[in-house]
mmCIF file with all atom_site columns, C-alpha atoms in Angstrom:
data_model
loop_
_atom_site.group_PDB
_atom_site.id
_atom_site.type_symbol
_atom_site.label_atom_id
_atom_site.label_alt_id
_atom_site.label_comp_id
_atom_site.label_asym_id
_atom_site.label_entity_id
_atom_site.label_seq_id
_atom_site.pdbx_PDB_ins_code
_atom_site.Cartn_x
_atom_site.Cartn_y
_atom_site.Cartn_z
_atom_site.occupancy
_atom_site.B_iso_or_equiv
_atom_site.pdbx_formal_charge
_atom_site.auth_seq_id
_atom_site.auth_comp_id
_atom_site.auth_asym_id
_atom_site.auth_atom_id
_atom_site.pdbx_PDB_model_num
ATOM 1   C CA . MET R 1 1   ? -24.346 51.555 -16.033 1.00 0.00 ? 1   MET R CA 1
ATOM 2   C CA . THR R 1 2   ? -20.819 52.352 -17.857 1.00 0.00 ? 2   THR R CA 1
ATOM 3   C CA . TYR R 1 3   ? -19.948 53.526 -14.402 1.00 0.00 ? 3   TYR R CA 1
ATOM 4   C CA . ARG R 1 4   ? -21.372 51.037 -11.766 1.00 0.00 ? 4   ARG R CA 1
ATOM 5   C CA . LEU R 1 5   ? -20.502 48.542 -14.491 1.00 0.00 ? 5   LEU R CA 1
ATOM 6   C CA . PHE R 1 6   ? -16.885 49.054 -14.040 1.00 0.00 ? 6   PHE R CA 1
ATOM 7   C CA . ASP R 1 7   ? -17.217 49.576 -9.802  1.00 0.00 ? 7   ASP R CA 1
ATOM 8   C CA . LEU R 1 8   ? -18.743 46.367 -10.060 1.00 0.00 ? 8   LEU R CA 1
ATOM 9   C CA . THR R 1 9   ? -15.960 44.166 -11.572 1.00 0.00 ? 9   THR R CA 1
ATOM 10  C CA . PHE R 1 10  ? -13.738 44.034 -8.878  1.00 0.00 ? 10  PHE R CA 1
ATOM 11  C CA . LEU R 1 11  ? -15.990 43.590 -6.073  1.00 0.00 ? 11  LEU R CA 1
ATOM 12  C CA . LEU R 1 12  ? -17.077 40.408 -7.436  1.00 0.00 ? 12  LEU R CA 1
ATOM 13  C CA . ALA R 1 13  ? -13.505 39.600 -7.698  1.00 0.00 ? 13  ALA R CA 1
ATOM 14  C CA . VAL R 1 14  ? -12.369 39.994 -4.070  1.00 0.00 ? 14  VAL R CA 1
ATOM 15  C CA . PRO R 1 15  ? -14.046 37.259 -2.388  1.00 0.00 ? 15  PRO R CA 1
ATOM 16  C CA . PHE R 1 16  ? -12.129 35.149 -4.687  1.00 0.00 ? 16  PHE R CA 1
ATOM 17  C CA . TRP R 1 17  ? -9.406  36.578 -4.208  1.00 0.00 ? 17  TRP R CA 1
ATOM 18  C CA . ALA R 1 18  ? -9.703  36.601 -0.187  1.00 0.00 ? 18  ALA R CA 1
ATOM 19  C CA . LEU R 1 19  ? -10.599 33.678 -0.017  1.00 0.00 ? 19  LEU R CA 1
ATOM 20  C CA . MET R 1 20  ? -7.228  32.224 -2.068  1.00 0.00 ? 20  MET R CA 1
ATOM 21  C CA . ILE R 1 21  ? -4.935  34.209 0.654   1.00 0.00 ? 21  ILE R CA 1
ATOM 22  C CA . PHE R 1 22  ? -6.943  33.909 3.823   1.00 0.00 ? 22  PHE R CA 1
ATOM 23  C CA . ALA R 1 23  ? -8.014  30.589 3.915   1.00 0.00 ? 23  ALA R CA 1
ATOM 24  C CA . PRO R 1 24  ? -6.205  28.045 1.511   1.00 0.00 ? 24  PRO R CA 1
ATOM 25  C CA . GLY R 1 25  ? -6.335  25.357 3.463   1.00 0.00 ? 25  GLY R CA 1
ATOM 26  C CA . TRP R 1 26  ? -10.422 26.242 3.596   1.00 0.00 ? 26  TRP R CA 1
ATOM 27  C CA . THR R 1 27  ? -12.622 23.201 2.377   1.00 0.00 ? 27  THR R CA 1
ATOM 28  C CA . LEU R 1 28  ? -15.135 25.485 0.940   1.00 0.00 ? 28  LEU R CA 1
ATOM 29  C CA . THR R 1 29  ? -11.294 27.007 -0.726  1.00 0.00 ? 29  THR R CA 1
ATOM 30  C CA . ARG R 1 30  ? -10.731 24.492 -2.426  1.00 0.00 ? 30  ARG R CA 1
ATOM 31  C CA . ARG R 1 31  ? -14.306 23.055 -3.165  1.00 0.00 ? 31  ARG R CA 1
ATOM 32  C CA . ILE R 1 32  ? -14.844 26.664 -5.870  1.00 0.00 ? 32  ILE R CA 1
ATOM 33  C CA . MET R 1 33  ? -11.070 27.188 -7.010  1.00 0.00 ? 33  MET R CA 1
ATOM 34  C CA . ALA R 1 34  ? -11.289 24.203 -8.164  1.00 0.00 ? 34  ALA R CA 1
ATOM 35  C CA . SER R 1 35  ? -14.066 25.235 -10.193 1.00 0.00 ? 35  SER R CA 1
ATOM 36  C CA . PRO R 1 36  ? -12.183 26.683 -13.685 1.00 0.00 ? 36  PRO R CA 1
ATOM 37  C CA . TRP R 1 37  ? -15.981 28.774 -13.368 1.00 0.00 ? 37  TRP R CA 1
ATOM 38  C CA . SER R 1 38  ? -14.426 31.156 -11.028 1.00 0.00 ? 38  SER R CA 1
ATOM 39  C CA . ALA R 1 39  ? -13.716 33.805 -12.627 1.00 0.00 ? 39  ALA R CA 1
ATOM 40  C CA . THR R 1 40  ? -17.017 33.706 -13.891 1.00 0.00 ? 40  THR R CA 1
ATOM 41  C CA . ALA R 1 41  ? -18.573 37.245 -12.535 1.00 0.00 ? 41  ALA R CA 1
ATOM 42  C CA . PRO R 1 42  ? -16.310 39.040 -14.066 1.00 0.00 ? 42  PRO R CA 1
ATOM 43  C CA . LEU R 1 43  ? -16.681 37.615 -17.311 1.00 0.00 ? 43  LEU R CA 1
ATOM 44  C CA . ALA R 1 44  ? -20.137 38.294 -17.341 1.00 0.00 ? 44  ALA R CA 1
ATOM 45  C CA . VAL R 1 45  ? -19.572 42.221 -17.146 1.00 0.00 ? 45  VAL R CA 1
ATOM 46  C CA . TYR R 1 46  ? -17.493 41.694 -19.723 1.00 0.00 ? 46  TYR R CA 1
ATOM 47  C CA . VAL R 1 47  ? -20.146 40.533 -22.224 1.00 0.00 ? 47  VAL R CA 1
ATOM 48  C CA . VAL R 1 48  ? -22.363 42.865 -21.196 1.00 0.00 ? 48  VAL R CA 1
ATOM 49  C CA . LEU R 1 49  ? -19.604 45.700 -21.567 1.00 0.00 ? 49  LEU R CA 1
ATOM 50  C CA . ALA R 1 50  ? -18.943 44.374 -24.446 1.00 0.00 ? 50  ALA R CA 1
ATOM 51  C CA . ALA R 1 51  ? -22.243 43.696 -26.136 1.00 0.00 ? 51  ALA R CA 1
ATOM 52  C CA . SER R 1 52  ? -22.656 47.257 -25.763 1.00 0.00 ? 52  SER R CA 1
ATOM 53  C CA . GLU R 1 53  ? -20.302 48.311 -27.950 1.00 0.00 ? 53  GLU R CA 1
ATOM 54  C CA . PHE R 1 54  ? -19.575 45.089 -30.129 1.00 0.00 ? 54  PHE R CA 1
ATOM 55  C CA . GLY R 1 55  ? -18.718 46.607 -33.291 1.00 0.00 ? 55  GLY R CA 1
ATOM 56  C CA . THR R 1 56  ? -15.896 49.391 -32.056 1.00 0.00 ? 56  THR R CA 1
ATOM 57  C CA . LEU R 1 57  ? -14.096 45.740 -30.147 1.00 0.00 ? 57  LEU R CA 1
ATOM 58  C CA . TRP R 1 58  ? -14.552 43.437 -33.058 1.00 0.00 ? 58  TRP R CA 1
ATOM 59  C CA . THR R 1 59  ? -12.066 46.415 -34.905 1.00 0.00 ? 59  THR R CA 1
ATOM 60  C CA . VAL R 1 60  ? -10.244 47.175 -32.316 1.00 0.00 ? 60  VAL R CA 1
ATOM 61  C CA . VAL R 1 61  ? -9.181  42.950 -31.991 1.00 0.00 ? 61  VAL R CA 1
ATOM 62  C CA . SER R 1 62  ? -9.641  42.340 -35.872 1.00 0.00 ? 62  SER R CA 1
ATOM 63  C CA . ARG R 1 63  ? -6.778  44.735 -37.224 1.00 0.00 ? 63  ARG R CA 1
ATOM 64  C CA . PRO R 1 64  ? -5.208  45.757 -33.972 1.00 0.00 ? 64  PRO R CA 1
ATOM 65  C CA . ASP R 1 65  ? -3.597  48.877 -34.420 1.00 0.00 ? 65  ASP R CA 1
ATOM 66  C CA . LEU R 1 66  ? -2.198  51.711 -31.634 1.00 0.00 ? 66  LEU R CA 1
ATOM 67  C CA . ASP R 1 67  ? -4.224  54.087 -32.467 1.00 0.00 ? 67  ASP R CA 1
ATOM 68  C CA . THR R 1 68  ? -7.064  52.579 -32.618 1.00 0.00 ? 68  THR R CA 1
ATOM 69  C CA . LEU R 1 69  ? -6.573  50.705 -28.657 1.00 0.00 ? 69  LEU R CA 1
ATOM 70  C CA . ARG R 1 70  ? -6.311  54.190 -28.227 1.00 0.00 ? 70  ARG R CA 1
ATOM 71  C CA . ALA R 1 71  ? -8.930  55.592 -29.090 1.00 0.00 ? 71  ALA R CA 1
ATOM 72  C CA . PHE R 1 72  ? -11.260 52.866 -27.705 1.00 0.00 ? 72  PHE R CA 1
ATOM 73  C CA . LEU R 1 73  ? -10.053 52.724 -24.353 1.00 0.00 ? 73  LEU R CA 1
ATOM 74  C CA . GLY R 1 74  ? -9.263  56.466 -24.034 1.00 0.00 ? 74  GLY R CA 1
ATOM 75  C CA . THR R 1 75  ? -14.113 55.635 -23.525 1.00 0.00 ? 75  THR R CA 1
ATOM 76  C CA . PRO R 1 76  ? -15.313 55.425 -20.623 1.00 0.00 ? 76  PRO R CA 1
ATOM 77  C CA . THR R 1 77  ? -16.789 52.246 -22.030 1.00 0.00 ? 77  THR R CA 1
ATOM 78  C CA . GLY R 1 78  ? -13.560 51.079 -23.434 1.00 0.00 ? 78  GLY R CA 1
ATOM 79  C CA . ALA R 1 79  ? -11.385 51.237 -19.732 1.00 0.00 ? 79  ALA R CA 1
ATOM 80  C CA . ALA R 1 80  ? -14.903 49.614 -18.623 1.00 0.00 ? 80  ALA R CA 1
ATOM 81  C CA . VAL R 1 81  ? -13.885 46.487 -20.936 1.00 0.00 ? 81  VAL R CA 1
ATOM 82  C CA . ILE R 1 82  ? -10.269 45.724 -20.837 1.00 0.00 ? 82  ILE R CA 1
ATOM 83  C CA . TRP R 1 83  ? -10.540 46.776 -16.573 1.00 0.00 ? 83  TRP R CA 1
ATOM 84  C CA . ALA R 1 84  ? -13.425 43.489 -16.488 1.00 0.00 ? 84  ALA R CA 1
ATOM 85  C CA . HIS R 1 85  ? -11.420 41.700 -19.199 1.00 0.00 ? 85  HIS R CA 1
ATOM 86  C CA . LEU R 1 86  ? -7.535  41.924 -17.299 1.00 0.00 ? 86  LEU R CA 1
ATOM 87  C CA . ILE R 1 87  ? -10.267 41.239 -13.723 1.00 0.00 ? 87  ILE R CA 1
ATOM 88  C CA . ALA R 1 88  ? -11.643 37.686 -15.357 1.00 0.00 ? 88  ALA R CA 1
ATOM 89  C CA . PHE R 1 89  ? -8.162  37.064 -16.726 1.00 0.00 ? 89  PHE R CA 1
ATOM 90  C CA . ASP R 1 90  ? -6.214  38.102 -13.768 1.00 0.00 ? 90  ASP R CA 1
ATOM 91  C CA . LEU R 1 91  ? -8.604  36.448 -11.131 1.00 0.00 ? 91  LEU R CA 1
ATOM 92  C CA . PHE R 1 92  ? -8.515  32.889 -13.330 1.00 0.00 ? 92  PHE R CA 1
ATOM 93  C CA . ILE R 1 93  ? -4.805  32.430 -13.837 1.00 0.00 ? 93  ILE R CA 1
ATOM 94  C CA . GLY R 1 94  ? -4.495  33.514 -9.248  1.00 0.00 ? 94  GLY R CA 1
ATOM 95  C CA . SER R 1 95  ? -6.650  30.348 -9.517  1.00 0.00 ? 95  SER R CA 1
ATOM 96  C CA . TRP R 1 96  ? -4.824  28.615 -11.707 1.00 0.00 ? 96  TRP R CA 1
ATOM 97  C CA . ILE R 1 97  ? -2.020  29.485 -9.048  1.00 0.00 ? 97  ILE R CA 1
ATOM 98  C CA . HIS R 1 98  ? -3.488  28.786 -6.153  1.00 0.00 ? 98  HIS R CA 1
ATOM 99  C CA . ARG R 1 99  ? -4.767  24.512 -7.513  1.00 0.00 ? 99  ARG R CA 1
ATOM 100 C CA . ASP R 1 100 ? -1.108  23.898 -8.781  1.00 0.00 ? 100 ASP R CA 1
ATOM 101 C CA . ALA R 1 101 ? 0.892   25.415 -5.791  1.00 0.00 ? 101 ALA R CA 1
ATOM 102 C CA . ARG R 1 102 ? -1.562  23.437 -3.334  1.00 0.00 ? 102 ARG R CA 1
ATOM 103 C CA . GLU R 1 103 ? -0.187  20.448 -5.700  1.00 0.00 ? 103 GLU R CA 1
ATOM 104 C CA . ARG R 1 104 ? 2.918   20.930 -5.461  1.00 0.00 ? 104 ARG R CA 1
ATOM 105 C CA . GLY R 1 105 ? 3.396   21.917 -1.879  1.00 0.00 ? 105 GLY R CA 1
ATOM 106 C CA . VAL R 1 106 ? 4.430   25.386 -2.211  1.00 0.00 ? 106 VAL R CA 1
ATOM 107 C CA . PRO R 1 107 ? 4.509   27.065 1.099   1.00 0.00 ? 107 PRO R CA 1
ATOM 108 C CA . HIS R 1 108 ? 1.892   29.255 1.204   1.00 0.00 ? 108 HIS R CA 1
ATOM 109 C CA . LEU R 1 109 ? 3.589   32.533 2.462   1.00 0.00 ? 109 LEU R CA 1
ATOM 110 C CA . VAL R 1 110 ? 5.468   31.702 -1.105  1.00 0.00 ? 110 VAL R CA 1
ATOM 111 C CA . VAL R 1 111 ? 1.929   32.155 -2.503  1.00 0.00 ? 111 VAL R CA 1
ATOM 112 C CA . ALA R 1 112 ? 0.077   34.849 -1.040  1.00 0.00 ? 112 ALA R CA 1
ATOM 113 C CA . PRO R 1 113 ? 2.751   37.686 -2.049  1.00 0.00 ? 113 PRO R CA 1
ATOM 114 C CA . LEU R 1 114 ? 2.374   35.971 -5.337  1.00 0.00 ? 114 LEU R CA 1
ATOM 115 C CA . LEU R 1 115 ? -1.649  36.260 -5.621  1.00 0.00 ? 115 LEU R CA 1
ATOM 116 C CA . VAL R 1 116 ? -1.291  40.003 -4.263  1.00 0.00 ? 116 VAL R CA 1
ATOM 117 C CA . LEU R 1 117 ? 1.039   40.627 -6.752  1.00 0.00 ? 117 LEU R CA 1
ATOM 118 C CA . THR R 1 118 ? -0.718  38.792 -9.332  1.00 0.00 ? 118 THR R CA 1
ATOM 119 C CA . ILE R 1 119 ? -3.919  40.674 -8.425  1.00 0.00 ? 119 ILE R CA 1
ATOM 120 C CA . LEU R 1 120 ? -1.757  44.443 -9.091  1.00 0.00 ? 120 LEU R CA 1
ATOM 121 C CA . LEU R 1 121 ? 0.544   42.797 -12.226 1.00 0.00 ? 121 LEU R CA 1
ATOM 122 C CA . SER R 1 122 ? -1.097  40.057 -13.623 1.00 0.00 ? 122 SER R CA 1
ATOM 123 C CA . PRO R 1 123 ? 1.804   39.298 -15.926 1.00 0.00 ? 123 PRO R CA 1
ATOM 124 C CA . LEU R 1 124 ? 4.823   39.760 -13.264 1.00 0.00 ? 124 LEU R CA 1
ATOM 125 C CA . GLY R 1 125 ? 2.580   37.502 -10.703 1.00 0.00 ? 125 GLY R CA 1
ATOM 126 C CA . LEU R 1 126 ? 2.144   34.913 -13.133 1.00 0.00 ? 126 LEU R CA 1
ATOM 127 C CA . LEU R 1 127 ? 5.725   34.729 -14.277 1.00 0.00 ? 127 LEU R CA 1
ATOM 128 C CA . SER R 1 128 ? 7.318   35.299 -10.599 1.00 0.00 ? 128 SER R CA 1
ATOM 129 C CA . TYR R 1 129 ? 5.315   31.881 -10.105 1.00 0.00 ? 129 TYR R CA 1
ATOM 130 C CA . LEU R 1 130 ? 6.397   30.148 -13.518 1.00 0.00 ? 130 LEU R CA 1
ATOM 131 C CA . LEU R 1 131 ? 10.065  30.492 -11.833 1.00 0.00 ? 131 LEU R CA 1
ATOM 132 C CA . VAL R 1 132 ? 8.536   28.708 -8.421  1.00 0.00 ? 132 VAL R CA 1
ATOM 133 C CA . ARG R 1 133 ? 7.669   26.465 -9.713  1.00 0.00 ? 133 ARG R CA 1
ATOM 134 C CA . VAL R 1 134 ? 11.013  25.465 -11.277 1.00 0.00 ? 134 VAL R CA 1
ATOM 135 C CA . PHE R 1 135 ? 11.923  25.013 -7.739  1.00 0.00 ? 135 PHE R CA 1
ATOM 136 C CA . LYS R 1 136 ? 9.021   23.005 -7.141  1.00 0.00 ? 136 LYS R CA 1
ATOM 137 C CA . PRO R 1 137 ? 8.553   20.066 -9.969  1.00 0.00 ? 137 PRO R CA 1
ATOM 138 C CA . ALA R 1 138 ? 5.289   18.729 -9.350  1.00 0.00 ? 138 ALA R CA 1
ATOM 139 C CA . PRO R 1 139 ? 5.159   15.338 -7.143  1.00 0.00 ? 139 PRO R CA 1
ATOM 140 C CA . SER R 1 140 ? 4.985   12.114 -8.185  1.00 0.00 ? 140 SER R CA 1
ATOM 141 C CA . GLY R 1 141 ? 2.863   10.742 -5.963  1.00 0.00 ? 141 GLY R CA 1
ATOM 142 C CA . PRO R 1 142 ? -0.814  10.937 -5.296  1.00 0.00 ? 142 PRO R CA 1
ATOM 143 C CA . ARG R 1 143 ? -2.465  14.531 -6.333  1.00 0.00 ? 143 ARG R CA 1
ATOM 144 C CA . LEU R 1 144 ? -3.045  16.701 -2.785  1.00 0.00 ? 144 LEU R CA 1
ATOM 145 C CA . HIS R 1 145 ? -6.578  16.601 -2.967  1.00 0.00 ? 145 HIS R CA 1
ATOM 146 C CA . ASP R 1 146 ? -6.486  12.581 -3.198  1.00 0.00 ? 146 ASP R CA 1
ATOM 147 C CA . ARG R 1 147 ? -4.206  13.030 -0.214  1.00 0.00 ? 147 ARG R CA 1
ATOM 148 C CA . GLU R 1 148 ? -6.794  14.769 1.753   1.00 0.00 ? 148 GLU R CA 1
ATOM 149 C CA . LEU R 1 149 ? -9.860  13.040 0.683   1.00 0.00 ? 149 LEU R CA 1
ATOM 150 C CA . GLN R 1 150 ? -7.248  9.781  1.889   1.00 0.00 ? 150 GLN R CA 1
ATOM 151 C CA . GLN R 1 151 ? -6.097  11.944 4.830   1.00 0.00 ? 151 GLN R CA 1
ATOM 152 C CA . ARG R 1 152 ? -10.031 13.138 6.027   1.00 0.00 ? 152 ARG R CA 1
ATOM 153 C CA . HIS R 1 153 ? -11.558 9.144  6.063   1.00 0.00 ? 153 HIS R CA 1
ATOM 154 C CA . ALA R 1 154 ? -8.770  7.852  7.181   1.00 0.00 ? 154 ALA R CA 1
ATOM 155 C CA . ALA R 1 155 ? -9.476  10.071 10.846  1.00 0.00 ? 155 ALA R CA 1
ATOM 156 C CA . PRO R 1 156 ? -11.243 8.724  13.863  1.00 0.00 ? 156 PRO R CA 1
#
């Protein structure tokens, strides 16, 4: 079961990444990614895996020790737990980048590679996007969602 859950974890996240990278302006993408719940599916896998090894996991996180962590991660369940953790939080970070970039008007040609970087190496993707934000401050006018609604209602 652990191996199946490991394989399932990333597959549950792929549709969200695909929407953000390939259909960022689509109404459905905006609606889905506006929710902080978009990372729920990989989190559910994490909960199932973590519950099965909660005692060991609690020991690892409550008294951090490199050897204890290494031993836990060296097990199939430990590796699958960490994988689900990473996938869920990478997706959460990616969805924040997606929303924030749209709000700031960051061109998608800049954002898409950063989302891919976030999938692969999330700390570098997040750091890269934070650097982009330095050069693209938040707009002072209406928020993107508000502007999109205004345009939709103003169109004949």
